[in-house]
PDB file of C-alpha atoms in Angstrom:
ATOM      1  CA  MET A   1       8.296  -2.197  14.823  1.00  0.00           C
ATOM      2  CA  SER A   2       5.287  -2.290  16.944  1.00  0.00           C
ATOM      3  CA  SER A   3       2.117  -1.628  15.720  1.00  0.00           C
ATOM      4  CA  SER A   4       2.284   1.505  18.606  1.00  0.00           C
ATOM      5  CA  THR A   5       5.023   3.630  16.388  1.00  0.00           C
ATOM      6  CA  ALA A   6       4.104   3.008  12.908  1.00  0.00           C
ATOM      7  CA  LYS A   7       2.346   6.380  12.132  1.00  0.00           C
ATOM      8  CA  GLN A   8       5.741   8.296  13.622  1.00  0.00           C
ATOM      9  CA  TRP A   9       8.228   6.074  11.928  1.00  0.00           C
ATOM     10  CA  ALA A  10       5.431   6.956   8.355  1.00  0.00           C
ATOM     11  CA  ARG A  11       5.373  10.470   9.757  1.00  0.00           C
ATOM     12  CA  GLU A  12       8.891  10.562   9.818  1.00  0.00           C
ATOM     13  CA  ASN A  13      10.050   8.092   6.593  1.00  0.00           C
ATOM     14  CA  VAL A  14       6.869   8.328   4.016  1.00  0.00           C
ATOM     15  CA  THR A  15       8.150  11.576   2.264  1.00  0.00           C
ATOM     16  CA  GLY A  16       9.480  12.156  -1.223  1.00  0.00           C
ATOM     17  CA  LEU A  17       8.595   9.636  -4.110  1.00  0.00           C
ATOM     18  CA  TRP A  18       7.168   5.698  -3.667  1.00  0.00           C
ATOM     19  CA  THR A  19       6.559   4.631  -6.916  1.00  0.00           C
ATOM     20  CA  THR A  20       5.705   0.214  -7.344  1.00  0.00           C
ATOM     21  CA  PRO A  21       7.455  -1.617 -10.377  1.00  0.00           C
ATOM     22  CA  MET A  22       5.745  -4.170 -12.128  1.00  0.00           C
ATOM     23  CA  ILE A  23       5.799  -7.734 -12.001  1.00  0.00           C
ATOM     24  CA  PRO A  24       8.016  -8.806 -14.726  1.00  0.00           C
ATOM     25  CA  PHE A  25       7.088 -11.950 -16.711  1.00  0.00           C
ATOM     26  CA  THR A  26      10.039 -14.245 -18.502  1.00  0.00           C
ATOM     27  CA  ASP A  27       9.076 -15.092 -22.507  1.00  0.00           C
ATOM     28  CA  SER A  28       7.333 -18.540 -21.285  1.00  0.00           C
ATOM     29  CA  GLY A  29       5.241 -16.781 -18.892  1.00  0.00           C
ATOM     30  CA  GLU A  30       6.890 -17.757 -15.729  1.00  0.00           C
ATOM     31  CA  LEU A  31       7.370 -15.002 -12.335  1.00  0.00           C
ATOM     32  CA  ASP A  32      10.981 -13.418 -13.791  1.00  0.00           C
ATOM     33  CA  HIS A  33      13.466 -13.052 -10.852  1.00  0.00           C
ATOM     34  CA  ASP A  34      16.035 -11.244 -12.512  1.00  0.00           C
ATOM     35  CA  GLY A  35      13.260  -8.819 -14.146  1.00  0.00           C
ATOM     36  CA  ILE A  36      12.421  -7.702 -10.247  1.00  0.00           C
ATOM     37  CA  ARG A  37      16.003  -7.027  -9.213  1.00  0.00           C
ATOM     38  CA  HIS A  38      16.571  -4.887 -12.886  1.00  0.00           C
ATOM     39  CA  ASN A  39      13.341  -2.793 -12.080  1.00  0.00           C
ATOM     40  CA  VAL A  40      14.777  -2.601  -8.908  1.00  0.00           C
ATOM     41  CA  GLU A  41      18.129  -0.917  -9.555  1.00  0.00           C
ATOM     42  CA  HIS A  42      16.338   1.219 -12.435  1.00  0.00           C
ATOM     43  CA  LEU A  43      14.293   2.494 -10.080  1.00  0.00           C
ATOM     44  CA  ILE A  44      16.689   3.424  -7.086  1.00  0.00           C
ATOM     45  CA  ALA A  45      19.100   4.726 -10.141  1.00  0.00           C
ATOM     46  CA  THR A  46      15.937   6.894 -10.410  1.00  0.00           C
ATOM     47  CA  GLY A  47      16.516   8.502  -6.615  1.00  0.00           C
ATOM     48  CA  VAL A  48      12.982   7.206  -5.136  1.00  0.00           C
ATOM     49  CA  ASP A  49      12.513   7.854  -1.879  1.00  0.00           C
ATOM     50  CA  GLY A  50      10.782   4.371  -1.149  1.00  0.00           C
ATOM     51  CA  LEU A  51       9.294   1.262  -2.978  1.00  0.00           C
ATOM     52  CA  GLY A  52       6.754  -0.783  -3.090  1.00  0.00           C
ATOM     53  CA  PHE A  53       5.866  -4.088  -5.128  1.00  0.00           C
ATOM     54  CA  GLY A  54       3.498  -6.464  -5.829  1.00  0.00           C
ATOM     55  CA  PHE A  55      -0.202  -5.215  -6.656  1.00  0.00           C
ATOM     56  CA  SER A  56       0.313  -5.039 -10.685  1.00  0.00           C
ATOM     57  CA  GLU A  57      -1.784  -8.774 -11.542  1.00  0.00           C
ATOM     58  CA  PRO A  58      -0.607 -10.693  -8.258  1.00  0.00           C
ATOM     59  CA  TRP A  59      -3.868 -12.827  -9.169  1.00  0.00           C
ATOM     60  CA  TYR A  60      -1.243 -14.349 -12.124  1.00  0.00           C
ATOM     61  CA  LEU A  61       0.826 -15.753  -9.455  1.00  0.00           C
ATOM     62  CA  SER A  62       0.599 -18.104  -6.850  1.00  0.00           C
ATOM     63  CA  LEU A  63       0.265 -17.197  -3.077  1.00  0.00           C
ATOM     64  CA  ARG A  64       3.890 -19.181  -3.707  1.00  0.00           C
ATOM     65  CA  GLU A  65       4.359 -17.288  -6.306  1.00  0.00           C
ATOM     66  CA  ARG A  66       4.260 -13.889  -4.445  1.00  0.00           C
ATOM     67  CA  MET A  67       5.903 -14.723  -1.613  1.00  0.00           C
ATOM     68  CA  ASP A  68       9.044 -15.845  -3.389  1.00  0.00           C
ATOM     69  CA  ALA A  69       8.564 -12.527  -5.215  1.00  0.00           C
ATOM     70  CA  PHE A  70       8.354 -10.014  -2.153  1.00  0.00           C
ATOM     71  CA  THR A  71      11.420 -12.089  -0.660  1.00  0.00           C
ATOM     72  CA  THR A  72      13.448 -11.177  -4.099  1.00  0.00           C
ATOM     73  CA  PHE A  73      12.244  -7.659  -3.900  1.00  0.00           C
ATOM     74  CA  VAL A  74      12.906  -6.633  -0.782  1.00  0.00           C
ATOM     75  CA  GLU A  75      16.828  -8.680  -0.884  1.00  0.00           C
ATOM     76  CA  ALA A  76      16.796  -6.635  -4.378  1.00  0.00           C
ATOM     77  CA  VAL A  77      16.022  -3.383  -2.157  1.00  0.00           C
ATOM     78  CA  GLY A  78      18.961  -4.517   0.580  1.00  0.00           C
ATOM     79  CA  GLY A  79      17.655  -1.437   2.450  1.00  0.00           C
ATOM     80  CA  ARG A  80      19.060   1.209   0.538  1.00  0.00           C
ATOM     81  CA  VAL A  81      15.263   2.570   0.602  1.00  0.00           C
ATOM     82  CA  HIS A  82      12.149   2.113   2.491  1.00  0.00           C
ATOM     83  CA  THR A  83       9.749  -1.418   1.232  1.00  0.00           C
ATOM     84  CA  TYR A  84       6.455  -2.182   1.366  1.00  0.00           C
ATOM     85  CA  CYS A  85       4.564  -4.180  -0.791  1.00  0.00           C
ATOM     86  CA  HIS A  86       0.814  -4.994  -1.822  1.00  0.00           C
ATOM     87  CA  ALA A  87       0.029  -8.071   0.437  1.00  0.00           C
ATOM     88  CA  LEU A  88      -3.654  -8.147   0.421  1.00  0.00           C
ATOM     89  CA  ASP A  89      -5.578 -11.655  -0.352  1.00  0.00           C
ATOM     90  CA  TYR A  90      -8.981 -12.114  -0.955  1.00  0.00           C
ATOM     91  CA  SER A  91      -8.498 -15.011   2.115  1.00  0.00           C
ATOM     92  CA  VAL A  92      -8.218 -13.245   5.067  1.00  0.00           C
ATOM     93  CA  PRO A  93      -6.615 -15.791   6.834  1.00  0.00           C
ATOM     94  CA  GLU A  94      -4.065 -15.399   3.330  1.00  0.00           C
ATOM     95  CA  THR A  95      -3.694 -11.810   3.934  1.00  0.00           C
ATOM     96  CA  ILE A  96      -2.869 -12.253   7.286  1.00  0.00           C
ATOM     97  CA  ASN A  97       0.179 -15.047   6.344  1.00  0.00           C
ATOM     98  CA  LEU A  98       0.771 -12.550   3.718  1.00  0.00           C
ATOM     99  CA  VAL A  99       1.525  -9.523   5.893  1.00  0.00           C
ATOM    100  CA  ASN A 100       3.389 -12.227   8.573  1.00  0.00           C
ATOM    101  CA  HIS A 101       5.462 -13.030   5.411  1.00  0.00           C
ATOM    102  CA  CYS A 102       6.477  -9.420   4.695  1.00  0.00           C
ATOM    103  CA  GLN A 103       7.424  -8.699   7.528  1.00  0.00           C
ATOM    104  CA  SER A 104       9.866 -11.789   8.369  1.00  0.00           C
ATOM    105  CA  VAL A 105      11.749 -10.622   5.024  1.00  0.00           C
ATOM    106  CA  GLY A 106      12.277  -7.583   5.692  1.00  0.00           C
ATOM    107  CA  ALA A 107       9.371  -4.953   4.197  1.00  0.00           C
ATOM    108  CA  GLU A 108       8.607  -1.591   6.185  1.00  0.00           C
ATOM    109  CA  ALA A 109       5.345  -1.718   5.288  1.00  0.00           C
ATOM    110  CA  VAL A 110       2.241  -3.097   3.872  1.00  0.00           C
ATOM    111  CA  MET A 111      -0.582  -1.946   1.812  1.00  0.00           C
ATOM    112  CA  LEU A 112      -3.736  -3.374   1.630  1.00  0.00           C
ATOM    113  CA  TRP A 113      -7.263  -2.623   0.030  1.00  0.00           C
ATOM    114  CA  THR A 114     -10.573  -4.295   0.468  1.00  0.00           C
ATOM    115  CA  PRO A 115     -11.649  -6.897  -0.880  1.00  0.00           C
ATOM    116  CA  MET A 116     -14.688  -6.772  -2.930  1.00  0.00           C
ATOM    117  CA  GLU A 117     -16.017  -8.860  -1.228  1.00  0.00           C
ATOM    118  CA  PHE A 118     -15.629  -7.076   2.038  1.00  0.00           C
ATOM    119  CA  ALA A 119     -16.259  -3.406   0.097  1.00  0.00           C
ATOM    120  CA  LYS A 120     -20.291  -3.771   0.352  1.00  0.00           C
ATOM    121  CA  SER A 121     -20.817  -0.994   2.033  1.00  0.00           C
ATOM    122  CA  GLN A 122     -18.473   1.034   4.852  1.00  0.00           C
ATOM    123  CA  ASP A 123     -18.801  -0.554   7.705  1.00  0.00           C
ATOM    124  CA  MET A 124     -17.645  -3.666   5.717  1.00  0.00           C
ATOM    125  CA  VAL A 125     -14.803  -1.608   4.958  1.00  0.00           C
ATOM    126  CA  CYS A 126     -14.159  -0.721   8.365  1.00  0.00           C
ATOM    127  CA  ASP A 127     -14.263  -3.902  10.114  1.00  0.00           C
ATOM    128  CA  TRP A 128     -12.107  -6.135   7.264  1.00  0.00           C
ATOM    129  CA  PHE A 129      -9.366  -3.833   8.186  1.00  0.00           C
ATOM    130  CA  GLU A 130     -10.019  -3.318  12.204  1.00  0.00           C
ATOM    131  CA  TYR A 131     -10.217  -7.465  12.210  1.00  0.00           C
ATOM    132  CA  VAL A 132      -6.479  -7.312   9.735  1.00  0.00           C
ATOM    133  CA  ALA A 133      -5.331  -5.197  11.279  1.00  0.00           C
ATOM    134  CA  SER A 134      -5.947  -6.492  14.872  1.00  0.00           C
ATOM    135  CA  GLN A 135      -3.732  -9.963  13.499  1.00  0.00           C
ATOM    136  CA  VAL A 136      -0.622  -7.845  12.872  1.00  0.00           C
ATOM    137  CA  THR A 137       1.753  -5.914  13.899  1.00  0.00           C
ATOM    138  CA  MET A 138       3.433  -4.019  10.883  1.00  0.00           C
ATOM    139  CA  PRO A 139       2.508  -0.493   9.488  1.00  0.00           C
ATOM    140  CA  ILE A 140      -0.640  -0.797   7.208  1.00  0.00           C
ATOM    141  CA  PHE A 141      -1.061   1.592   4.341  1.00  0.00           C
ATOM    142  CA  ALA A 142      -4.697   2.069   3.058  1.00  0.00           C
ATOM    143  CA  TYR A 143      -5.618   2.538  -0.372  1.00  0.00           C
ATOM    144  CA  ASN A 144      -8.528   3.944  -1.040  1.00  0.00           C
ATOM    145  CA  THR A 145      -9.157   2.526  -4.702  1.00  0.00           C
ATOM    146  CA  TYR A 146     -12.039   1.682  -7.020  1.00  0.00           C
ATOM    147  CA  HIS A 147     -10.199  -1.601  -7.330  1.00  0.00           C
ATOM    148  CA  SER A 148     -12.348  -2.294  -4.174  1.00  0.00           C
ATOM    149  CA  HIS A 149     -15.927  -0.924  -5.650  1.00  0.00           C
ATOM    150  CA  ILE A 150     -15.729   1.190  -3.396  1.00  0.00           C
ATOM    151  CA  ASN A 151     -14.317   5.015  -2.130  1.00  0.00           C
ATOM    152  CA  PHE A 152     -14.027   4.800   1.547  1.00  0.00           C
ATOM    153  CA  SER A 153     -16.149   8.429   2.445  1.00  0.00           C
ATOM    154  CA  ILE A 154     -14.597  10.186   5.285  1.00  0.00           C
ATOM    155  CA  GLU A 155     -15.890   8.614   8.277  1.00  0.00           C
ATOM    156  CA  THR A 156     -14.825   5.368   7.178  1.00  0.00           C
ATOM    157  CA  ILE A 157     -11.059   6.966   6.470  1.00  0.00           C
ATOM    158  CA  SER A 158     -11.936   8.279   9.914  1.00  0.00           C
ATOM    159  CA  ARG A 159     -12.236   5.091  10.905  1.00  0.00           C
ATOM    160  CA  LEU A 160      -9.100   3.262   9.170  1.00  0.00           C
ATOM    161  CA  ALA A 161      -7.053   6.285  11.155  1.00  0.00           C
ATOM    162  CA  ALA A 162      -7.906   5.110  14.386  1.00  0.00           C
ATOM    163  CA  ILE A 163      -6.923   2.044  14.084  1.00  0.00           C
ATOM    164  CA  ASP A 164      -2.887   1.628  15.226  1.00  0.00           C
ATOM    165  CA  ASN A 165      -0.812   0.482  12.824  1.00  0.00           C
ATOM    166  CA  VAL A 166      -2.723   1.937   9.925  1.00  0.00           C
ATOM    167  CA  CYS A 167      -0.384   5.088   9.210  1.00  0.00           C
ATOM    168  CA  ALA A 168      -0.612   5.794   5.598  1.00  0.00           C
ATOM    169  CA  LEU A 169      -3.626   6.865   3.272  1.00  0.00           C
ATOM    170  CA  LYS A 170      -3.096   6.190  -0.842  1.00  0.00           C
ATOM    171  CA  ASP A 171      -6.535   8.082  -1.587  1.00  0.00           C
ATOM    172  CA  ALA A 172      -6.289   6.988  -5.209  1.00  0.00           C
ATOM    173  CA  VAL A 173     -10.224   8.140  -6.797  1.00  0.00           C
ATOM    174  CA  ASN A 174      -9.936  10.468  -8.734  1.00  0.00           C
ATOM    175  CA  ASP A 175     -10.788  13.346  -6.416  1.00  0.00           C
ATOM    176  CA  PHE A 176      -8.876  16.689  -5.350  1.00  0.00           C
ATOM    177  CA  GLY A 177     -11.675  17.500  -2.929  1.00  0.00           C
ATOM    178  CA  HIS A 178     -12.230  14.237  -0.945  1.00  0.00           C
ATOM    179  CA  THR A 179      -8.113  13.860  -0.076  1.00  0.00           C
ATOM    180  CA  ILE A 180      -8.027  17.130   0.619  1.00  0.00           C
ATOM    181  CA  GLU A 181     -11.412  16.427   2.444  1.00  0.00           C
ATOM    182  CA  ALA A 182      -9.410  13.703   4.542  1.00  0.00           C
ATOM    183  CA  MET A 183      -6.580  15.622   5.392  1.00  0.00           C
ATOM    184  CA  ASN A 184      -7.887  18.200   7.195  1.00  0.00           C
ATOM    185  CA  ALA A 185     -10.021  15.141   8.261  1.00  0.00           C
ATOM    186  CA  VAL A 186      -7.337  12.351   9.506  1.00  0.00           C
ATOM    187  CA  GLY A 187      -3.848  14.595   7.966  1.00  0.00           C
ATOM    188  CA  ASP A 188      -2.722  15.322  12.130  1.00  0.00           C
ATOM    189  CA  GLN A 189      -2.701  10.779  12.581  1.00  0.00           C
ATOM    190  CA  ILE A 190      -2.329   9.570   9.057  1.00  0.00           C
ATOM    191  CA  VAL A 191       0.132  10.701   6.289  1.00  0.00           C
ATOM    192  CA  VAL A 192      -2.325  10.916   3.380  1.00  0.00           C
ATOM    193  CA  SER A 193      -1.873  11.217  -0.388  1.00  0.00           C
ATOM    194  CA  ASN A 194      -3.096  11.822  -3.185  1.00  0.00           C
ATOM    195  CA  PRO A 195      -0.978   9.367  -5.745  1.00  0.00           C
ATOM    196  CA  LEU A 196      -2.313  11.619  -8.999  1.00  0.00           C
ATOM    197  CA  GLU A 197       1.277  13.730 -10.619  1.00  0.00           C
ATOM    198  CA  LYS A 198      -1.335  16.261 -12.274  1.00  0.00           C
ATOM    199  CA  HIS A 199      -2.551  17.141  -8.524  1.00  0.00           C
ATOM    200  CA  TYR A 200       0.702  17.089  -6.616  1.00  0.00           C
ATOM    201  CA  ALA A 201       2.464  20.515  -7.139  1.00  0.00           C
ATOM    202  CA  ALA A 202      -1.110  21.754  -5.987  1.00  0.00           C
ATOM    203  CA  MET A 203      -0.517  19.351  -2.622  1.00  0.00           C
ATOM    204  CA  ARG A 204       2.562  20.245  -2.198  1.00  0.00           C
ATOM    205  CA  THR A 205       2.175  23.935  -2.256  1.00  0.00           C
ATOM    206  CA  TYR A 206      -0.853  24.096  -0.411  1.00  0.00           C
ATOM    207  CA  MET A 207      -1.489  21.252   1.652  1.00  0.00           C
ATOM    208  CA  ASN A 208       1.652  20.013   2.649  1.00  0.00           C
ATOM    209  CA  GLN A 209       1.474  17.200   0.779  1.00  0.00           C
ATOM    210  CA  GLN A 210       4.603  15.513   1.931  1.00  0.00           C
ATOM    211  CA  VAL A 211       4.769  12.034   0.067  1.00  0.00           C
ATOM    212  CA  LEU A 212       4.022  11.067  -3.761  1.00  0.00           C
ATOM    213  CA  LEU A 213       2.199   7.331  -2.958  1.00  0.00           C
TER     214      LEU A 213
END
């Protein structure tokens, strides 16, 4: 998939319920690959439309462990549902390496949020996304989250939506009105999701939200 087709791919495929299993560990603190496979099977059995992986405490893992976990995850899914990986690192080059690894093992998209060091202003958020996106070709889901200690403004969201391979926004700032503003601003360009279950019925009914991401 090329950057130029990412938005159309998301419009057609990022639908329904997408969820992200936890990163499991053994009793001795090692990455649990069998646990990854077990969780994937359990969630696919529930009827999800897409699975993400790698958000839960990635900083407990080395970069090599994260890459190995992504490989196990994508192989376990085996193309039965759509897949994305949380590929952020606080190093920009390592973020790019993680994104390219996810692409090489067969993930369909990555989710990225802004490292706190690059979230000191709205312009820095945009600069970070624009640079990373220019170095990769994978579809990118932008994650608006207070894990970055910033809430993307509507102007920032509009700027991110203009990036070719940014194709979706997970607007996880617990602000119903903010997501509606984002949908009104960029909903014709990218898929926008309010991820909170308590808001989904209203978002589906009144705003035609196509995915609970």
